[in-house]
PDB file of N, CA and C in Angstrom:
ATOM      1  N   UNK A  18     -50.406  74.642 112.891  1.00 54.00           N
ATOM      2  CA  UNK A  18     -49.067  75.164 112.808  1.00 54.00           C
ATOM      3  C   UNK A  18     -48.086  74.001 112.676  1.00 54.00           C
ATOM      4  N   UNK A  19     -47.148  74.133 111.779  1.00 59.00           N
ATOM      5  CA  UNK A  19     -46.141  73.105 111.549  1.00 59.00           C
ATOM      6  C   UNK A  19     -45.023  73.271 112.571  1.00 59.00           C
ATOM      7  N   UNK A  20     -44.582  72.162 113.135  1.00 69.00           N
ATOM      8  CA  UNK A  20     -43.527  72.172 114.143  1.00 69.00           C
ATOM      9  C   UNK A  20     -42.161  72.134 113.470  1.00 69.00           C
ATOM     10  N   UNK A  21     -41.521  73.270 113.366  1.00 73.00           N
ATOM     11  CA  UNK A  21     -40.185  73.333 112.773  1.00 73.00           C
ATOM     12  C   UNK A  21     -40.174  72.868 111.333  1.00 73.00           C
ATOM     13  N   UNK A  22     -39.128  72.170 110.968  1.00 81.00           N
ATOM     14  CA  UNK A  22     -38.975  71.686 109.599  1.00 81.00           C
ATOM     15  C   UNK A  22     -39.295  70.201 109.483  1.00 81.00           C
ATOM     16  N   UNK A  23     -39.958  69.635 110.473  1.00 85.00           N
ATOM     17  CA  UNK A  23     -40.231  68.192 110.477  1.00 85.00           C
ATOM     18  C   UNK A  23     -41.007  67.751 109.237  1.00 85.00           C
ATOM     19  N   UNK A  24     -42.004  68.516 108.849  1.00 86.00           N
ATOM     20  CA  UNK A  24     -42.800  68.147 107.672  1.00 86.00           C
ATOM     21  C   UNK A  24     -41.953  68.181 106.401  1.00 86.00           C
ATOM     22  N   UNK A  25     -41.074  69.144 106.301  1.00 86.00           N
ATOM     23  CA  UNK A  25     -40.184  69.259 105.141  1.00 86.00           C
ATOM     24  C   UNK A  25     -39.275  68.033 105.041  1.00 86.00           C
ATOM     25  N   UNK A  26     -38.634  67.669 106.151  1.00 87.00           N
ATOM     26  CA  UNK A  26     -37.738  66.520 106.142  1.00 87.00           C
ATOM     27  C   UNK A  26     -38.496  65.211 105.921  1.00 87.00           C
ATOM     28  N   UNK A  27     -39.702  65.098 106.437  1.00 89.00           N
ATOM     29  CA  UNK A  27     -40.519  63.905 106.209  1.00 89.00           C
ATOM     30  C   UNK A  27     -40.865  63.777 104.726  1.00 89.00           C
ATOM     31  N   UNK A  28     -41.139  64.900 104.080  1.00 91.00           N
ATOM     32  CA  UNK A  28     -41.450  64.880 102.647  1.00 91.00           C
ATOM     33  C   UNK A  28     -40.233  64.466 101.828  1.00 91.00           C
ATOM     34  N   UNK A  29     -39.066  64.956 102.200  1.00 90.00           N
ATOM     35  CA  UNK A  29     -37.833  64.561 101.508  1.00 90.00           C
ATOM     36  C   UNK A  29     -37.615  63.058 101.637  1.00 90.00           C
ATOM     37  N   UNK A  30     -37.756  62.547 102.847  1.00 91.00           N
ATOM     38  CA  UNK A  30     -37.559  61.112 103.103  1.00 91.00           C
ATOM     39  C   UNK A  30     -38.567  60.277 102.319  1.00 91.00           C
ATOM     40  N   UNK A  31     -39.830  60.682 102.326  1.00 92.00           N
ATOM     41  CA  UNK A  31     -40.869  59.935 101.615  1.00 92.00           C
ATOM     42  C   UNK A  31     -40.603  59.923 100.114  1.00 92.00           C
ATOM     43  N   UNK A  32     -40.206  61.057  99.563  1.00 93.00           N
ATOM     44  CA  UNK A  32     -39.902  61.141  98.139  1.00 93.00           C
ATOM     45  C   UNK A  32     -38.710  60.259  97.789  1.00 93.00           C
ATOM     46  N   UNK A  33     -37.669  60.336  98.593  1.00 92.00           N
ATOM     47  CA  UNK A  33     -36.462  59.534  98.373  1.00 92.00           C
ATOM     48  C   UNK A  33     -36.791  58.047  98.403  1.00 92.00           C
ATOM     49  N   UNK A  34     -37.526  57.618  99.427  1.00 93.00           N
ATOM     50  CA  UNK A  34     -37.878  56.203  99.550  1.00 93.00           C
ATOM     51  C   UNK A  34     -38.773  55.742  98.404  1.00 93.00           C
ATOM     52  N   UNK A  35     -39.707  56.574  97.992  1.00 93.00           N
ATOM     53  CA  UNK A  35     -40.610  56.228  96.890  1.00 93.00           C
ATOM     54  C   UNK A  35     -39.834  56.060  95.582  1.00 93.00           C
ATOM     55  N   UNK A  36     -38.933  56.987  95.300  1.00 93.00           N
ATOM     56  CA  UNK A  36     -38.146  56.891  94.073  1.00 93.00           C
ATOM     57  C   UNK A  36     -37.219  55.679  94.093  1.00 93.00           C
ATOM     58  N   UNK A  37     -36.668  55.353  95.254  1.00 93.00           N
ATOM     59  CA  UNK A  37     -35.831  54.146  95.367  1.00 93.00           C
ATOM     60  C   UNK A  37     -36.671  52.897  95.112  1.00 93.00           C
ATOM     61  N   UNK A  38     -37.879  52.873  95.655  1.00 93.00           N
ATOM     62  CA  UNK A  38     -38.754  51.718  95.466  1.00 93.00           C
ATOM     63  C   UNK A  38     -39.128  51.550  93.999  1.00 93.00           C
ATOM     64  N   UNK A  39     -39.441  52.652  93.316  1.00 94.00           N
ATOM     65  CA  UNK A  39     -39.784  52.580  91.895  1.00 94.00           C
ATOM     66  C   UNK A  39     -38.616  52.066  91.066  1.00 94.00           C
ATOM     67  N   UNK A  40     -37.414  52.356  91.508  1.00 93.00           N
ATOM     68  CA  UNK A  40     -36.211  51.920  90.812  1.00 93.00           C
ATOM     69  C   UNK A  40     -35.851  50.477  91.129  1.00 93.00           C
ATOM     70  N   UNK A  41     -36.515  49.922  92.144  1.00 93.00           N
ATOM     71  CA  UNK A  41     -36.240  48.550  92.545  1.00 93.00           C
ATOM     72  C   UNK A  41     -35.070  48.430  93.500  1.00 93.00           C
ATOM     73  N   UNK A  42     -34.661  49.540  94.080  1.00 91.00           N
ATOM     74  CA  UNK A  42     -33.533  49.537  95.018  1.00 91.00           C
ATOM     75  C   UNK A  42     -34.002  49.114  96.403  1.00 91.00           C
ATOM     76  N   UNK A  43     -33.063  48.635  97.186  1.00 84.00           N
ATOM     77  CA  UNK A  43     -33.345  48.251  98.567  1.00 84.00           C
ATOM     78  C   UNK A  43     -33.701  49.504  99.360  1.00 84.00           C
ATOM     79  N   UNK A  44     -34.606  49.365 100.297  1.00 77.00           N
ATOM     80  CA  UNK A  44     -35.025  50.504 101.115  1.00 77.00           C
ATOM     81  C   UNK A  44     -33.830  51.113 101.834  1.00 77.00           C
ATOM     82  N   UNK A  45     -33.863  52.405 101.975  1.00 82.00           N
ATOM     83  CA  UNK A  45     -32.789  53.130 102.650  1.00 82.00           C
ATOM     84  C   UNK A  45     -32.996  53.113 104.158  1.00 82.00           C
ATOM     85  N   UNK A  46     -31.907  52.957 104.887  1.00 89.00           N
ATOM     86  CA  UNK A  46     -32.009  53.007 106.340  1.00 89.00           C
ATOM     87  C   UNK A  46     -31.587  54.372 106.888  1.00 89.00           C
ATOM     88  N   UNK A  47     -31.391  55.348 106.001  1.00 89.00           N
ATOM     89  CA  UNK A  47     -31.033  56.695 106.437  1.00 89.00           C
ATOM     90  C   UNK A  47     -32.240  57.398 107.050  1.00 89.00           C
ATOM     91  N   UNK A  48     -32.003  58.133 108.116  1.00 89.00           N
ATOM     92  CA  UNK A  48     -33.070  58.970 108.667  1.00 89.00           C
ATOM     93  C   UNK A  48     -33.193  60.207 107.784  1.00 89.00           C
ATOM     94  N   UNK A  49     -34.256  60.963 107.975  1.00 87.00           N
ATOM     95  CA  UNK A  49     -34.464  62.167 107.176  1.00 87.00           C
ATOM     96  C   UNK A  49     -33.326  63.163 107.367  1.00 87.00           C
ATOM     97  N   UNK A  50     -32.858  63.334 108.592  1.00 85.00           N
ATOM     98  CA  UNK A  50     -31.768  64.292 108.818  1.00 85.00           C
ATOM     99  C   UNK A  50     -30.451  63.786 108.224  1.00 85.00           C
ATOM    100  N   UNK A  51     -30.196  62.477 108.286  1.00 90.00           N
ATOM    101  CA  UNK A  51     -28.990  61.917 107.666  1.00 90.00           C
ATOM    102  C   UNK A  51     -29.045  62.076 106.151  1.00 90.00           C
ATOM    103  N   UNK A  52     -30.215  61.869 105.591  1.00 89.00           N
ATOM    104  CA  UNK A  52     -30.413  62.024 104.157  1.00 89.00           C
ATOM    105  C   UNK A  52     -30.139  63.461 103.735  1.00 89.00           C
ATOM    106  N   UNK A  53     -30.650  64.396 104.502  1.00 84.00           N
ATOM    107  CA  UNK A  53     -30.427  65.808 104.218  1.00 84.00           C
ATOM    108  C   UNK A  53     -28.944  66.155 104.272  1.00 84.00           C
ATOM    109  N   UNK A  54     -28.263  65.687 105.290  1.00 87.00           N
ATOM    110  CA  UNK A  54     -26.827  65.975 105.424  1.00 87.00           C
ATOM    111  C   UNK A  54     -26.017  65.352 104.296  1.00 87.00           C
ATOM    112  N   UNK A  55     -26.437  64.175 103.846  1.00 88.00           N
ATOM    113  CA  UNK A  55     -25.706  63.478 102.790  1.00 88.00           C
ATOM    114  C   UNK A  55     -25.752  64.237 101.468  1.00 88.00           C
ATOM    115  N   UNK A  56     -26.897  64.852 101.160  1.00 86.00           N
ATOM    116  CA  UNK A  56     -27.070  65.464  99.850  1.00 86.00           C
ATOM    117  C   UNK A  56     -27.051  66.984  99.833  1.00 86.00           C
ATOM    118  N   UNK A  57     -27.013  67.642 100.968  1.00 84.00           N
ATOM    119  CA  UNK A  57     -26.997  69.109 100.958  1.00 84.00           C
ATOM    120  C   UNK A  57     -25.637  69.694 101.290  1.00 84.00           C
ATOM    121  N   UNK A  58     -24.683  68.887 101.687  1.00 88.00           N
ATOM    122  CA  UNK A  58     -23.327  69.335 101.969  1.00 88.00           C
ATOM    123  C   UNK A  58     -23.305  70.544 102.907  1.00 88.00           C
ATOM    124  N   UNK A  59     -23.761  70.364 104.150  1.00 86.00           N
ATOM    125  CA  UNK A  59     -23.901  71.507 105.066  1.00 86.00           C
ATOM    126  C   UNK A  59     -22.592  72.236 105.355  1.00 86.00           C
ATOM    127  N   UNK A  60     -21.467  71.543 105.362  1.00 88.00           N
ATOM    128  CA  UNK A  60     -20.192  72.215 105.619  1.00 88.00           C
ATOM    129  C   UNK A  60     -19.861  73.191 104.493  1.00 88.00           C
ATOM    130  N   UNK A  61     -20.090  72.754 103.251  1.00 89.00           N
ATOM    131  CA  UNK A  61     -19.843  73.635 102.112  1.00 89.00           C
ATOM    132  C   UNK A  61     -20.796  74.821 102.132  1.00 89.00           C
ATOM    133  N   UNK A  62     -22.053  74.583 102.488  1.00 84.00           N
ATOM    134  CA  UNK A  62     -23.021  75.673 102.551  1.00 84.00           C
ATOM    135  C   UNK A  62     -22.575  76.723 103.566  1.00 84.00           C
ATOM    136  N   UNK A  63     -22.111  76.279 104.732  1.00 85.00           N
ATOM    137  CA  UNK A  63     -21.653  77.225 105.752  1.00 85.00           C
ATOM    138  C   UNK A  63     -20.468  78.041 105.238  1.00 85.00           C
ATOM    139  N   UNK A  64     -19.559  77.401 104.519  1.00 88.00           N
ATOM    140  CA  UNK A  64     -18.417  78.125 103.949  1.00 88.00           C
ATOM    141  C   UNK A  64     -18.888  79.151 102.927  1.00 88.00           C
ATOM    142  N   UNK A  65     -19.823  78.767 102.069  1.00 87.00           N
ATOM    143  CA  UNK A  65     -20.362  79.710 101.085  1.00 87.00           C
ATOM    144  C   UNK A  65     -21.074  80.868 101.773  1.00 87.00           C
ATOM    145  N   UNK A  66     -21.827  80.560 102.808  1.00 84.00           N
ATOM    146  CA  UNK A  66     -22.543  81.610 103.538  1.00 84.00           C
ATOM    147  C   UNK A  66     -21.551  82.602 104.145  1.00 84.00           C
ATOM    148  N   UNK A  67     -20.458  82.098 104.701  1.00 86.00           N
ATOM    149  CA  UNK A  67     -19.435  82.992 105.264  1.00 86.00           C
ATOM    150  C   UNK A  67     -18.798  83.842 104.171  1.00 86.00           C
ATOM    151  N   UNK A  68     -18.482  83.219 103.029  1.00 89.00           N
ATOM    152  CA  UNK A  68     -17.780  83.926 101.959  1.00 89.00           C
ATOM    153  C   UNK A  68     -18.648  84.930 101.212  1.00 89.00           C
ATOM    154  N   UNK A  69     -19.869  84.553 100.906  1.00 88.00           N
ATOM    155  CA  UNK A  69     -20.692  85.367 100.020  1.00 88.00           C
ATOM    156  C   UNK A  69     -21.772  86.182 100.717  1.00 88.00           C
ATOM    157  N   UNK A  70     -22.183  85.773 101.900  1.00 88.00           N
ATOM    158  CA  UNK A  70     -23.249  86.499 102.601  1.00 88.00           C
ATOM    159  C   UNK A  70     -22.776  87.068 103.928  1.00 88.00           C
ATOM    160  N   UNK A  71     -21.491  86.915 104.192  1.00 79.00           N
ATOM    161  CA  UNK A  71     -20.888  87.424 105.421  1.00 79.00           C
ATOM    162  C   UNK A  71     -21.608  86.935 106.677  1.00 79.00           C
ATOM    163  N   UNK A  72     -21.991  85.659 106.666  1.00 74.00           N
ATOM    164  CA  UNK A  72     -22.655  85.049 107.818  1.00 74.00           C
ATOM    165  C   UNK A  72     -21.601  84.745 108.870  1.00 74.00           C
ATOM    166  N   UNK A  73     -21.874  85.135 110.086  1.00 74.00           N
ATOM    167  CA  UNK A  73     -20.964  84.864 111.203  1.00 74.00           C
ATOM    168  C   UNK A  73     -21.553  83.739 112.034  1.00 74.00           C
ATOM    169  N   UNK A  74     -20.750  82.742 112.346  1.00 66.00           N
ATOM    170  CA  UNK A  74     -21.236  81.630 113.175  1.00 66.00           C
ATOM    171  C   UNK A  74     -20.807  81.802 114.590  1.00 66.00           C
TER     172      UNK A  74
END
């Protein structure tokens, strides 16, 4: 059994780091959760969820 979303975030981090390495970029010091927040725009998602799916927080 997978513990939460840890495997998902680890895969995102590994993919991001691998693609940066192939590009010759310096390794990223972002954690998996910081990386997710940087590129998924969680505040905007919450606003969209409230507007279009009537999600209540």
